[in-house]
Coordinates of C-alpha atoms in Angstrom, one line a residue:
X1 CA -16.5 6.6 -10.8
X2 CA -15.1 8.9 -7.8
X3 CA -11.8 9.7 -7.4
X4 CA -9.7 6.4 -5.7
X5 CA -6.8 9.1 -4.4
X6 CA -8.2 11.5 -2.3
X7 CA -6.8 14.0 0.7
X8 CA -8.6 12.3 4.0
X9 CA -8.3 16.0 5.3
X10 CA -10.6 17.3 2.5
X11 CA -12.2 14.2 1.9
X12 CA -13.7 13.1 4.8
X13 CA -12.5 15.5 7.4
X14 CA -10.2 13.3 9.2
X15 CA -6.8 14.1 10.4
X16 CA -3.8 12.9 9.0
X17 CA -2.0 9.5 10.9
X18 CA 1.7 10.5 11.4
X19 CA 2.0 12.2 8.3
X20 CA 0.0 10.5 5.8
X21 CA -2.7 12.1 4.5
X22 CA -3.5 10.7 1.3
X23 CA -5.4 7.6 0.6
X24 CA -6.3 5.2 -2.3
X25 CA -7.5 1.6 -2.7
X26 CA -5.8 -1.5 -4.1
X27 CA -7.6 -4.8 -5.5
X28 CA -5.6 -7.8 -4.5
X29 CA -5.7 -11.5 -5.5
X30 CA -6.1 -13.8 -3.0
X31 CA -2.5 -14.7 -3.3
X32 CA -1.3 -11.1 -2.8
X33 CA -3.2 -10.9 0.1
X34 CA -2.0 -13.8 1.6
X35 CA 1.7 -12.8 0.7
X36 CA 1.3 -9.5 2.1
X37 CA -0.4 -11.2 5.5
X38 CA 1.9 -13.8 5.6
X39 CA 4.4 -11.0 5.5
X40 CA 2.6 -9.1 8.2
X41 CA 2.8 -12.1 10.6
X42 CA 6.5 -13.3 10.0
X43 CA 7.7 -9.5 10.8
X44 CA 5.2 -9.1 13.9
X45 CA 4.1 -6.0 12.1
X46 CA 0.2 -5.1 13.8
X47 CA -1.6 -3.8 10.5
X48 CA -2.0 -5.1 7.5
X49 CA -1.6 -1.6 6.1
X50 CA 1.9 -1.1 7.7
X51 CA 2.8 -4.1 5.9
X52 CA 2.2 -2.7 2.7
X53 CA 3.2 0.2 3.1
X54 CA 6.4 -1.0 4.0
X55 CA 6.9 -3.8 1.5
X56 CA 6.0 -1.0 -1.2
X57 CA 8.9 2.0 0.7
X58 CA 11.3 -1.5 0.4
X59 CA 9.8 -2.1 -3.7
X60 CA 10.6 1.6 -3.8
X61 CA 14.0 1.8 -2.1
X62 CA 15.0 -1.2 -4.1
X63 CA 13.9 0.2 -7.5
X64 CA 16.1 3.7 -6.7
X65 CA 19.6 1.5 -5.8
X66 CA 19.2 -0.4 -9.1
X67 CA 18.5 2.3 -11.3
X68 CA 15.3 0.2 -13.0
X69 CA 12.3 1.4 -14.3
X70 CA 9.3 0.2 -12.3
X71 CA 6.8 -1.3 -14.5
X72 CA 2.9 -1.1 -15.4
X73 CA 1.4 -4.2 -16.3
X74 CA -2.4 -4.3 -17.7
X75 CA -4.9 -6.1 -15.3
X76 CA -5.0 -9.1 -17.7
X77 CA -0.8 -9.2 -17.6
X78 CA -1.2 -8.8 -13.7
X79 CA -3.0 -12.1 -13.0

């Protein structure tokens, strides 16, 4: 199995998008999906992508203010 982080610059030769130049792929349920979508919509937000990134810089944010160790739950424990 390849390497699911990679540098898009190295990678594939593309430039980076305002910044970001690393990449890496998520699995969803279907109900993840649709949260994050649903998300998406309500906030007028254009990408799906933009969405998560942002819901995960809030997850992020919120996890620094309370001090709390983020978790890491097995794939069975994650539904």
């Amino acid at each position: 199995m390849t390497n699911m982080v990679n540098m898009t610059n190295s990678e594939d030769g593309k430039r980076p998008v305002d910044g970001r130049n690393l990449r890496f792929v998520v699995m969803l349920t279907a109900s993840e999906y649709q949260a994050i979508n649903e998300f998406r919509h309500a906030q007028k937000i254009s990408t799906l992508a933009t969405a998560a990134r942002l819901l995960i810089a809030d997850g992020l944010k919120m996890n620094a203010a309370t001090g709390t160790e983020i978790g890491v739950l097995s794939p069975a424990a994650a539904g």
